[in-house]
Short mmCIF file of C-alpha atoms in Angstrom, two decimals:
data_model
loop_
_atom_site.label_atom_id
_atom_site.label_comp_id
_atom_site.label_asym_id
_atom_site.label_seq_id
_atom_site.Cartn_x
_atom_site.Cartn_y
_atom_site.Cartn_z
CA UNK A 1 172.25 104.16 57.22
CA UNK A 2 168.70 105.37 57.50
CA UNK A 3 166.30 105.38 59.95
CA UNK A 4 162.79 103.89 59.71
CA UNK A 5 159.94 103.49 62.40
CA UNK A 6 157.49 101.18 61.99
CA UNK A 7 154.26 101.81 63.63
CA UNK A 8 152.40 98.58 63.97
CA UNK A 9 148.92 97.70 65.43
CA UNK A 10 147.88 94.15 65.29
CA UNK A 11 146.82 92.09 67.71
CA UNK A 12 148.19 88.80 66.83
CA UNK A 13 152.50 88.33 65.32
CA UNK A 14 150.60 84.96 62.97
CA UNK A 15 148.79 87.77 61.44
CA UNK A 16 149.32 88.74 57.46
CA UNK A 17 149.92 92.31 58.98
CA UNK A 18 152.62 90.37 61.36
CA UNK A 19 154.50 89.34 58.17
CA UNK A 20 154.19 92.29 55.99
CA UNK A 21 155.82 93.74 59.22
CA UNK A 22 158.39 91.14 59.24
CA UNK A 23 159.08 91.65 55.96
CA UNK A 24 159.65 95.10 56.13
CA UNK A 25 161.84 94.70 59.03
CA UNK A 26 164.02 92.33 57.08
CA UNK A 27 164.57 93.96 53.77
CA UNK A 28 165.11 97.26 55.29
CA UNK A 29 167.83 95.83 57.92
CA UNK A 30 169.44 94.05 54.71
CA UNK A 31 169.63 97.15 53.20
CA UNK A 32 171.78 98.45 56.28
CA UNK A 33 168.58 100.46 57.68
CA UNK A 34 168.38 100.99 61.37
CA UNK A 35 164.66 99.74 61.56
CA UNK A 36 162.81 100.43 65.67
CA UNK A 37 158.93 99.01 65.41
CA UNK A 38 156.32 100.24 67.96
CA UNK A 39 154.55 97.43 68.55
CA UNK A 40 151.22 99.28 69.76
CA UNK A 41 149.28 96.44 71.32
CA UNK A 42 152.20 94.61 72.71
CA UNK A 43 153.41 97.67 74.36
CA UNK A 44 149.66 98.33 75.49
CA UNK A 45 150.13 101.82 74.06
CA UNK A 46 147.08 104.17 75.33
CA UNK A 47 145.26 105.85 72.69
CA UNK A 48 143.41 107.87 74.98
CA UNK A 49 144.44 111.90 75.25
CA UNK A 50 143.92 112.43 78.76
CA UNK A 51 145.34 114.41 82.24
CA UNK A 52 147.53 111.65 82.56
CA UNK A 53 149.83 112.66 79.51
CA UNK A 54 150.89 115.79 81.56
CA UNK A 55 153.73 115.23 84.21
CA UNK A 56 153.14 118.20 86.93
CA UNK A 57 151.34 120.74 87.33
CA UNK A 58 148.60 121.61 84.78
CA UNK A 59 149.12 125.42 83.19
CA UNK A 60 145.10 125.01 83.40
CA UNK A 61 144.05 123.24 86.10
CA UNK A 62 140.33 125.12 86.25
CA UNK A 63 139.51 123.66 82.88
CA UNK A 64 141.34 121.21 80.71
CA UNK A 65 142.67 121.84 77.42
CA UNK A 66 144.38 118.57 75.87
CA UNK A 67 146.08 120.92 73.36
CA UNK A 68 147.26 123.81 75.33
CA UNK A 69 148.17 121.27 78.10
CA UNK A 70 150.14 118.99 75.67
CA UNK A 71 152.05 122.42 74.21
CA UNK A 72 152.79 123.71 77.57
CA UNK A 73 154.16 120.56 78.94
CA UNK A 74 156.40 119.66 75.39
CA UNK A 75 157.96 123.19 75.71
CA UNK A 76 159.28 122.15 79.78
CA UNK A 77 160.05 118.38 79.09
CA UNK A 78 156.54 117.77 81.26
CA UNK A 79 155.11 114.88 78.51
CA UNK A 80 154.66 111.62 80.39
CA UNK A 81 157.19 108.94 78.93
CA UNK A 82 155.75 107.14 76.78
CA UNK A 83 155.01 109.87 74.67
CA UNK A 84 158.46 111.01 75.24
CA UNK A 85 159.92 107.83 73.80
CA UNK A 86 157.97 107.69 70.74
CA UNK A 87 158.83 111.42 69.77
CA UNK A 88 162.26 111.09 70.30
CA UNK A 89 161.27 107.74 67.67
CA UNK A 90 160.13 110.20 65.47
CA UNK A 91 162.80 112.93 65.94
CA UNK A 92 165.24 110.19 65.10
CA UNK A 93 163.08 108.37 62.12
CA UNK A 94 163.55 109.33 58.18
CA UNK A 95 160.56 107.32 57.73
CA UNK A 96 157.53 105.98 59.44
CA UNK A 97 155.93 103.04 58.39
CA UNK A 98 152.21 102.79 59.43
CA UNK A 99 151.39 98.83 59.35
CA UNK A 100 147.80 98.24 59.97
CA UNK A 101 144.02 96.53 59.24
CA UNK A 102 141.65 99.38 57.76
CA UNK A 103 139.29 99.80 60.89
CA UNK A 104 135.97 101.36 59.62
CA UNK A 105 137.38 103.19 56.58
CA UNK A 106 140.42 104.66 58.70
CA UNK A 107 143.01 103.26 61.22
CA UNK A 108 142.23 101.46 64.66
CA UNK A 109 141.86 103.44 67.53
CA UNK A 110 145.10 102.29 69.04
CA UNK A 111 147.06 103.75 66.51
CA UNK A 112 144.83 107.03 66.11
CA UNK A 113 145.39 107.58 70.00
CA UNK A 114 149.37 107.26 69.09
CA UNK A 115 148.72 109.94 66.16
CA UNK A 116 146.41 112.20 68.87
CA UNK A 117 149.12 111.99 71.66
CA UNK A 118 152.61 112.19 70.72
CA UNK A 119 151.62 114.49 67.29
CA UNK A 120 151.69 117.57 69.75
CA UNK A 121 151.67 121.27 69.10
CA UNK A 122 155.13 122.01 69.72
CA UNK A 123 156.75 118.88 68.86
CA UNK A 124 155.05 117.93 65.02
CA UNK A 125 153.44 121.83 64.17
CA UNK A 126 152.87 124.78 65.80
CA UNK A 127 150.85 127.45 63.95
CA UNK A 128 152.24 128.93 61.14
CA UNK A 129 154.59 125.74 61.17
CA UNK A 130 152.27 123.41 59.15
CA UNK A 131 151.98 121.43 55.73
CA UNK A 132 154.70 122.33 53.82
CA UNK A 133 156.44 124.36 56.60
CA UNK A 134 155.30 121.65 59.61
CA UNK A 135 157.72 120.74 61.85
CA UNK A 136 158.53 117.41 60.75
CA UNK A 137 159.16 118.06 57.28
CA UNK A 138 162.44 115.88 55.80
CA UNK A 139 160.70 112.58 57.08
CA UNK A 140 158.83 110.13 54.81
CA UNK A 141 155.68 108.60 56.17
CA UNK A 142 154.01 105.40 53.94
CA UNK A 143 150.73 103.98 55.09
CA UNK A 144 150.80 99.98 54.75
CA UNK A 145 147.55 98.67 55.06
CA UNK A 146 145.08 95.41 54.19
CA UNK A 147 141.31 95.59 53.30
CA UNK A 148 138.07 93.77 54.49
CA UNK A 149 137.22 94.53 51.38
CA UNK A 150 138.14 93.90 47.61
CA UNK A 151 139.94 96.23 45.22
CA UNK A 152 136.87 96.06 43.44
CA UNK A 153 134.63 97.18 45.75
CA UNK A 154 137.04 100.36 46.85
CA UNK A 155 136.92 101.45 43.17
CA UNK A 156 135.38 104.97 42.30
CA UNK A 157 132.14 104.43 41.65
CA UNK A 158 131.56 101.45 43.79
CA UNK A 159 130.21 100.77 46.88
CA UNK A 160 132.80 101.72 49.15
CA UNK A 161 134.38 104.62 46.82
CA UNK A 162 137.73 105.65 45.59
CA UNK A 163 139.77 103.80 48.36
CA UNK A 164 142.21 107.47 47.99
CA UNK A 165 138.70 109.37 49.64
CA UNK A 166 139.28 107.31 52.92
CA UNK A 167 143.47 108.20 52.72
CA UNK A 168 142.79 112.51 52.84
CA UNK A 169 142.91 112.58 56.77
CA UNK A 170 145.34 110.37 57.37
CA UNK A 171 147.48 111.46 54.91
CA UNK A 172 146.85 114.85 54.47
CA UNK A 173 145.24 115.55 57.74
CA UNK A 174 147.86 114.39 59.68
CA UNK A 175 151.21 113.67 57.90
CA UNK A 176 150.95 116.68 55.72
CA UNK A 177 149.74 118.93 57.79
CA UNK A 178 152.95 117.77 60.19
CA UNK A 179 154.99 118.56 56.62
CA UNK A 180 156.11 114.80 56.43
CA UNK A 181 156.12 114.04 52.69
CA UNK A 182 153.70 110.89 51.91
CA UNK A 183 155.10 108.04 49.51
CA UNK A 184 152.04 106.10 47.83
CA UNK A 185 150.03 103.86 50.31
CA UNK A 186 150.72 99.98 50.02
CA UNK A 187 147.51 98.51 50.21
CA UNK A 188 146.74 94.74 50.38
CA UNK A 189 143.03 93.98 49.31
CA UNK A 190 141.42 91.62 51.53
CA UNK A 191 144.19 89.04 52.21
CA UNK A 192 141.74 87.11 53.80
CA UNK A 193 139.86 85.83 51.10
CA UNK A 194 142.65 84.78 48.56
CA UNK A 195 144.70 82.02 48.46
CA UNK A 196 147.44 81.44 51.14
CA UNK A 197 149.64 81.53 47.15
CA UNK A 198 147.93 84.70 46.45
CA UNK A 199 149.00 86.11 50.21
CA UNK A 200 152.67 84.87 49.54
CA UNK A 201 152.97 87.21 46.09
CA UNK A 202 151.46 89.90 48.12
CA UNK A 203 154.45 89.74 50.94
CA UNK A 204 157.02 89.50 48.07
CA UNK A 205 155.49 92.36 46.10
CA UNK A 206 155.88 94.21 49.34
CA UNK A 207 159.65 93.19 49.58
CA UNK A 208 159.86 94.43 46.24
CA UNK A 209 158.52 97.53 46.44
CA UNK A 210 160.97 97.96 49.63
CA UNK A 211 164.30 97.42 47.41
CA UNK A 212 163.73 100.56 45.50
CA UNK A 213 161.61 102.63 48.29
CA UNK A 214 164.34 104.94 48.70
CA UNK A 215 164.24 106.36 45.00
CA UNK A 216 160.70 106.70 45.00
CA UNK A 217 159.17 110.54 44.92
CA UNK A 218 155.93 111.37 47.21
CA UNK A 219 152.58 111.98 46.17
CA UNK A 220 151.41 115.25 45.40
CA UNK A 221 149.54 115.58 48.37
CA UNK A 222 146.85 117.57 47.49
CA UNK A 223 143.05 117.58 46.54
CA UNK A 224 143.82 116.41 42.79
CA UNK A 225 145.37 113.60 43.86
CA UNK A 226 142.34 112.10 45.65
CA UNK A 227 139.36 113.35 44.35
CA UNK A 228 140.54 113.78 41.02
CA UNK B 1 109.22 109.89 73.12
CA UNK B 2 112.19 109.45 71.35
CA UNK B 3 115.33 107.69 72.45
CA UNK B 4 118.54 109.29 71.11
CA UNK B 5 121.97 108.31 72.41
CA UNK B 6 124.56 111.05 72.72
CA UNK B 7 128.29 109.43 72.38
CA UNK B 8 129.93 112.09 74.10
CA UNK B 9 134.39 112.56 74.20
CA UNK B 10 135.18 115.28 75.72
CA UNK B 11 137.67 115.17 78.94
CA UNK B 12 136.72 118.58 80.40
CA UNK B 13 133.09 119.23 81.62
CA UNK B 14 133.09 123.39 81.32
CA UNK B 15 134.71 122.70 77.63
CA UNK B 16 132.46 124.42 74.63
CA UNK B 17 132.11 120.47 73.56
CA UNK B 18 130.60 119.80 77.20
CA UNK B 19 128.12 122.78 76.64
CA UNK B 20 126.92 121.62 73.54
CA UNK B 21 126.50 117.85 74.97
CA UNK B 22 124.58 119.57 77.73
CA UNK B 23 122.40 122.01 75.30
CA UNK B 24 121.23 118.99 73.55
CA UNK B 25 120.51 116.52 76.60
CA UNK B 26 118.45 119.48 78.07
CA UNK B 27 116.84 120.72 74.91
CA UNK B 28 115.87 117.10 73.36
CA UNK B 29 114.33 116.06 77.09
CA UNK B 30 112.37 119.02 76.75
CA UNK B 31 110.44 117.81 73.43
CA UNK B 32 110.23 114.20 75.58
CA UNK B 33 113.11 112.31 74.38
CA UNK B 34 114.66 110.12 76.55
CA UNK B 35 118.42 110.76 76.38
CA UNK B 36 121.38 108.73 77.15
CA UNK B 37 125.04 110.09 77.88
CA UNK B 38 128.06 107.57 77.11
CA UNK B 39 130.67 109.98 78.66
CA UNK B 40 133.31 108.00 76.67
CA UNK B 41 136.54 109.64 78.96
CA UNK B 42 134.36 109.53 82.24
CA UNK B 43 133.88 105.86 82.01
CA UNK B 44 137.14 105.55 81.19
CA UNK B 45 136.45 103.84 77.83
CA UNK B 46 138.73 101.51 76.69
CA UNK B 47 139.35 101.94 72.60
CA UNK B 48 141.62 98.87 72.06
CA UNK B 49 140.43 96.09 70.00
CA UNK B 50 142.02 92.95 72.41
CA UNK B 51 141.04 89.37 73.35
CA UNK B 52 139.69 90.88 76.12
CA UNK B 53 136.53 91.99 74.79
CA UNK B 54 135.97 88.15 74.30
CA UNK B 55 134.93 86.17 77.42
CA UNK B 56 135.26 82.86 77.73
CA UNK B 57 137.06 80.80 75.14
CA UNK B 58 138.28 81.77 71.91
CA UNK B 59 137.09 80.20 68.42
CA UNK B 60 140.62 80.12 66.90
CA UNK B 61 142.80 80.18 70.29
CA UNK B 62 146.20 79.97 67.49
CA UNK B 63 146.00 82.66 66.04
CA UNK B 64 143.30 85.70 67.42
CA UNK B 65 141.13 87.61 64.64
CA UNK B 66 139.51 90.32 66.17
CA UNK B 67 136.58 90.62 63.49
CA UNK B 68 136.18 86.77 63.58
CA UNK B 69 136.16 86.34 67.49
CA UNK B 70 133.82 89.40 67.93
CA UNK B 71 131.29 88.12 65.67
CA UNK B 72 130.90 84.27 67.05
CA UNK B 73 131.14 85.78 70.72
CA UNK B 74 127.62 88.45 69.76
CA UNK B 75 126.53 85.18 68.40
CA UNK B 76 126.74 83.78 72.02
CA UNK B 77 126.71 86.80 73.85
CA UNK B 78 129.84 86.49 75.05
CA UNK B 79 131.34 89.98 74.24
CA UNK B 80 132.97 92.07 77.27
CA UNK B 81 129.58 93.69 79.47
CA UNK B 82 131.03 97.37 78.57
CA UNK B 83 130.32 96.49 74.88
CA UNK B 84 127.01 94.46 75.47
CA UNK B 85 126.01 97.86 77.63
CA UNK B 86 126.74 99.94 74.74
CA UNK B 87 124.95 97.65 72.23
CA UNK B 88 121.85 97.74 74.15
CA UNK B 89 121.96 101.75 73.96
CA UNK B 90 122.53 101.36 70.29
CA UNK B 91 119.67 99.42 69.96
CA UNK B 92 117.28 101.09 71.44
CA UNK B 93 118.34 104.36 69.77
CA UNK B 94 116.70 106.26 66.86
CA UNK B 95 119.03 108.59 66.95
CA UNK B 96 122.72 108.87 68.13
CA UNK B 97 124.35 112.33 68.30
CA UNK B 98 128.43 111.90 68.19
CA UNK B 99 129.68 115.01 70.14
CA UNK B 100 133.45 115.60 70.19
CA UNK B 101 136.16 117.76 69.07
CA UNK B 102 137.81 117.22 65.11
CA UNK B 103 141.46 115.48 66.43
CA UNK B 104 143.51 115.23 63.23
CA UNK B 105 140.65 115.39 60.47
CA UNK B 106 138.45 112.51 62.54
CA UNK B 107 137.39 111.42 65.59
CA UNK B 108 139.14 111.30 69.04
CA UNK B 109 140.60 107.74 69.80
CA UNK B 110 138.32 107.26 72.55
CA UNK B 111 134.94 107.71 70.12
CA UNK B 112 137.18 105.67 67.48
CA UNK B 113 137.41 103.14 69.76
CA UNK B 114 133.78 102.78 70.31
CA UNK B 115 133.25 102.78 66.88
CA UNK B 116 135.75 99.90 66.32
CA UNK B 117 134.68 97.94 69.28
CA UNK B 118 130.57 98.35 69.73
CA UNK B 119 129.45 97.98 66.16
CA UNK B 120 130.99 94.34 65.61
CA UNK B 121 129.51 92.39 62.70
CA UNK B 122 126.33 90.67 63.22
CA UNK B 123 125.25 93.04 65.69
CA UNK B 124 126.44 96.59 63.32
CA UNK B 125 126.29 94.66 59.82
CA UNK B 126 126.88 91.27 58.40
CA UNK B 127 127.51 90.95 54.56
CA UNK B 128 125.96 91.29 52.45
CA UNK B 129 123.56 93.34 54.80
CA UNK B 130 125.52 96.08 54.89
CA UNK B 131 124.96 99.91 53.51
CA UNK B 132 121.20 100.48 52.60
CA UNK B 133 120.41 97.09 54.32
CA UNK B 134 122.96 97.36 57.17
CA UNK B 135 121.29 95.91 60.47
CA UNK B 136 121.42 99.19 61.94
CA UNK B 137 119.10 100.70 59.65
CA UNK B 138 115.93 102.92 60.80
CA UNK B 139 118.35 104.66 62.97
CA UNK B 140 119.64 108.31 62.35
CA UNK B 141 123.12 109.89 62.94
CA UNK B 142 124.45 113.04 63.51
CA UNK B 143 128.22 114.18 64.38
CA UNK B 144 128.52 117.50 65.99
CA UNK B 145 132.03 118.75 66.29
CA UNK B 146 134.44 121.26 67.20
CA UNK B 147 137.97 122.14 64.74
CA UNK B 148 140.94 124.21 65.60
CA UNK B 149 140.67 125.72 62.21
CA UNK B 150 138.45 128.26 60.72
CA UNK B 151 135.61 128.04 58.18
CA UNK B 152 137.60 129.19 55.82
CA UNK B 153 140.78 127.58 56.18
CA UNK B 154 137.85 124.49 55.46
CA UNK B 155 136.50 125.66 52.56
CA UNK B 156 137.27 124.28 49.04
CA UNK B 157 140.34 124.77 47.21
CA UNK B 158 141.88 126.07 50.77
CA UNK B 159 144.20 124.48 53.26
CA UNK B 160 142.21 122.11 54.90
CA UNK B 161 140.12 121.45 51.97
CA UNK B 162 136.36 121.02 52.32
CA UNK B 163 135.41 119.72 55.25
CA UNK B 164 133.39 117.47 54.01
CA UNK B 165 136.07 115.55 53.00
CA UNK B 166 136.92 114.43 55.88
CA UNK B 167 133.23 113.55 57.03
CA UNK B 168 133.95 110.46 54.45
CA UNK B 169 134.79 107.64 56.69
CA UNK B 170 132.84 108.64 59.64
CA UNK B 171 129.87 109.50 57.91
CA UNK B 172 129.72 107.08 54.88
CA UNK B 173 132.65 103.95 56.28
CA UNK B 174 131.09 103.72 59.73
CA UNK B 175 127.33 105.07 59.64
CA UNK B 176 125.98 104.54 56.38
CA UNK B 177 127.63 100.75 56.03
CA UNK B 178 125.58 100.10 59.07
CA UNK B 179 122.36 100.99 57.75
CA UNK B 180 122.33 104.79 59.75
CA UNK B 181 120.81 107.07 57.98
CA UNK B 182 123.12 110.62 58.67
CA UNK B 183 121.41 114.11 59.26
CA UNK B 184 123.62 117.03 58.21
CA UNK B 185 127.03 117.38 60.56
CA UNK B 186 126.72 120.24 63.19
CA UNK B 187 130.14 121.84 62.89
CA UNK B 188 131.10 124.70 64.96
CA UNK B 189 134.25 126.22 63.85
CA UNK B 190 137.18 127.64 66.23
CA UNK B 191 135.08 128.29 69.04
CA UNK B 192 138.10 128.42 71.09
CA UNK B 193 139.09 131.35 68.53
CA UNK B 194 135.80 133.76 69.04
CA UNK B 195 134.18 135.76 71.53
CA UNK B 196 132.41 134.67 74.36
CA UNK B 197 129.39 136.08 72.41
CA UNK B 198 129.88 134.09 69.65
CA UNK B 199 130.53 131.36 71.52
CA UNK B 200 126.88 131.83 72.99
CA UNK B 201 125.23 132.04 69.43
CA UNK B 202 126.78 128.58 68.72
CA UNK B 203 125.11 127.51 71.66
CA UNK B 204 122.00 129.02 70.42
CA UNK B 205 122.21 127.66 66.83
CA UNK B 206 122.77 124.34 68.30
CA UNK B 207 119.43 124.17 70.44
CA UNK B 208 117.28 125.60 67.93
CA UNK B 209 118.52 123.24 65.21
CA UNK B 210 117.74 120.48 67.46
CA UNK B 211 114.36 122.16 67.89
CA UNK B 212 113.25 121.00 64.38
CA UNK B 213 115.74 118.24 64.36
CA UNK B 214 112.80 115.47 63.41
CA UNK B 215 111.71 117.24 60.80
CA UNK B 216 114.94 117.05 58.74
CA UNK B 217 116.00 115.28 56.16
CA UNK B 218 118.88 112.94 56.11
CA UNK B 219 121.91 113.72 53.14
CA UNK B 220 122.44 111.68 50.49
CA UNK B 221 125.41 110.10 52.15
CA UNK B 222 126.92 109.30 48.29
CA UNK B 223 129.83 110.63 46.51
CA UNK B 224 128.21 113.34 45.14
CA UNK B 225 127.56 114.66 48.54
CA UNK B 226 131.84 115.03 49.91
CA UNK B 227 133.76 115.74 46.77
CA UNK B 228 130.95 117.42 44.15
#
């Protein structure tokens, strides 16, 4: 069976996030998935890259360098655990689910802090080892998301733009460059303004989509596909 | 005298982002601005969005909406003091500088989480007063960062693609919904990669920029701008 991670950041399990989660974990366990969810703010995950992520002694200790710390310490087993346990997550995962709210045009800082900390050199890339040639190419990654705001208002042209402009760094920035192949987004448009009817189709459009995941092929991750 | 507030991540002092921080607190109290430092990693910063930013009791106790419960507790000033602190800096600014190095084509999850958690609706924006009439409009922006990666491997049609692709959300999503107007981005490029010479230009370039700073005009923060 295959492997999926779902990275999850919501505060609160009533939450429409909560069930797409819920959902996912149920129709990918049905389908004889091994499904592990990082529940970021139950597990209190820190998003913050600091000293603390290094177990030891610092290769540096005159002047920090989160990077060349981070590198050092991957290549001797020195990460702290936490970011130990969600690599070997990752290491084990054939996809990653990213569940979250849009925060500001991008995700919240909880789960950017899990993208800054256990995405190390070493471990996800190390230089010439990115895009196409990164480290963790053969997974999937799919970014699963709802909106403040309507589809209308993330058309091109509108007010908010293209919603693909606000998908290049988290995409392509990170998941790309890390040579994880992206499948297209899921994106629910502001659940919080439709009908709780409306909200149900949305959960069993997401189900749906999940039946036939597998056989899906990944975006062409490149400027075209975004700023076209 | 002006009042500019420089949100500063950064977990090393002697880094090149701690020498620009310092170039512009020194060089912008010399024309009479009064300057204020949020040291996001020195304060320890927290950049999760939790129930703890609300004090007292919550609106909807059943089921916790960050957005929601931020927005009646700035109605009653009950948001956490860090985040009242950081509102009153915000306020009083005319311009914020956002100095920090590029983590995964954005900002560090510290500064995201300032973003996320300070500019809370009816303090940052409250629709439909949002964009050219956000609430936090009269007030300039400017982010100043450091990448890993060259100029080139940021120019068009390259690798990285432009980098102004990536100034999107941050730029547009967080500072333009709010009403900021945003001066050009300050970008120096793999200063970790050149000489110490070099290094000292950027410096250079930096302070004399901010020389004229007040004279500038702010972009056209619109489509046209990122992906012409």
């Amino acid at each position: 069976g295959r492997k999926v991670l779902i990275v999850y950041a919501h505060q609160e399990p009533k939450s429409f996030n909560g069930s797409l989660k819920r959902v996912a974990v149920e129709e990918l366990s049905k389908q004889g998935c091994s499904v592990t969810v990082s529940d970021l703010y139950a597990m209190q995950f820190e998003p913050r890259a600091t000293k603390n992520d290094i177990v030891g002694c610092l290769h540096n200790s005159e002047e920090f360098n989160y990077g060349m710390e981070t590198l050092e310490a991957y290549k001797r087993g020195g990460l702290s655990s936490d970011l130990i346990e969600e690599q070997k997550k990752v290491q084990e995962a054939d996809l990653m689910i990213f569940q979250f709210p849009l925060y500001w045009f991008s995700m919240p800082a909880i789960m950017k802090g899990w993208m800054d900390r256990v995405l190390v050199q070493g471990f996800a890339h190390e230089f010439p080892n990115c895009y196409d040639s990164g480290l963790l190419k053969n997974k999937l990654a799919l970014f699963s998301f709802t909106t403040g705001g309507s589809k209308e208002m993330y058309a091109k042209g509108s007010i908010n733009g293209d919603i693909r402009y606000l998908l290049w760094p988290m995409q392509h920035g990170i998941m790309h460059f890390c040579g994880v192949k992206v499948l297209a987004p899921h994106i629910c448009f502001a659940p919080e303004y439709v009908s709780e009817e409306k909200r149900k189709d949305m959960l069993i459009a997401w189900a749906q989509r999940l039946k036939t995941l597998w056989k899906e092929e990944p975006i062409n991750c490149s400027p075209e596909w975004y700023f076209k």
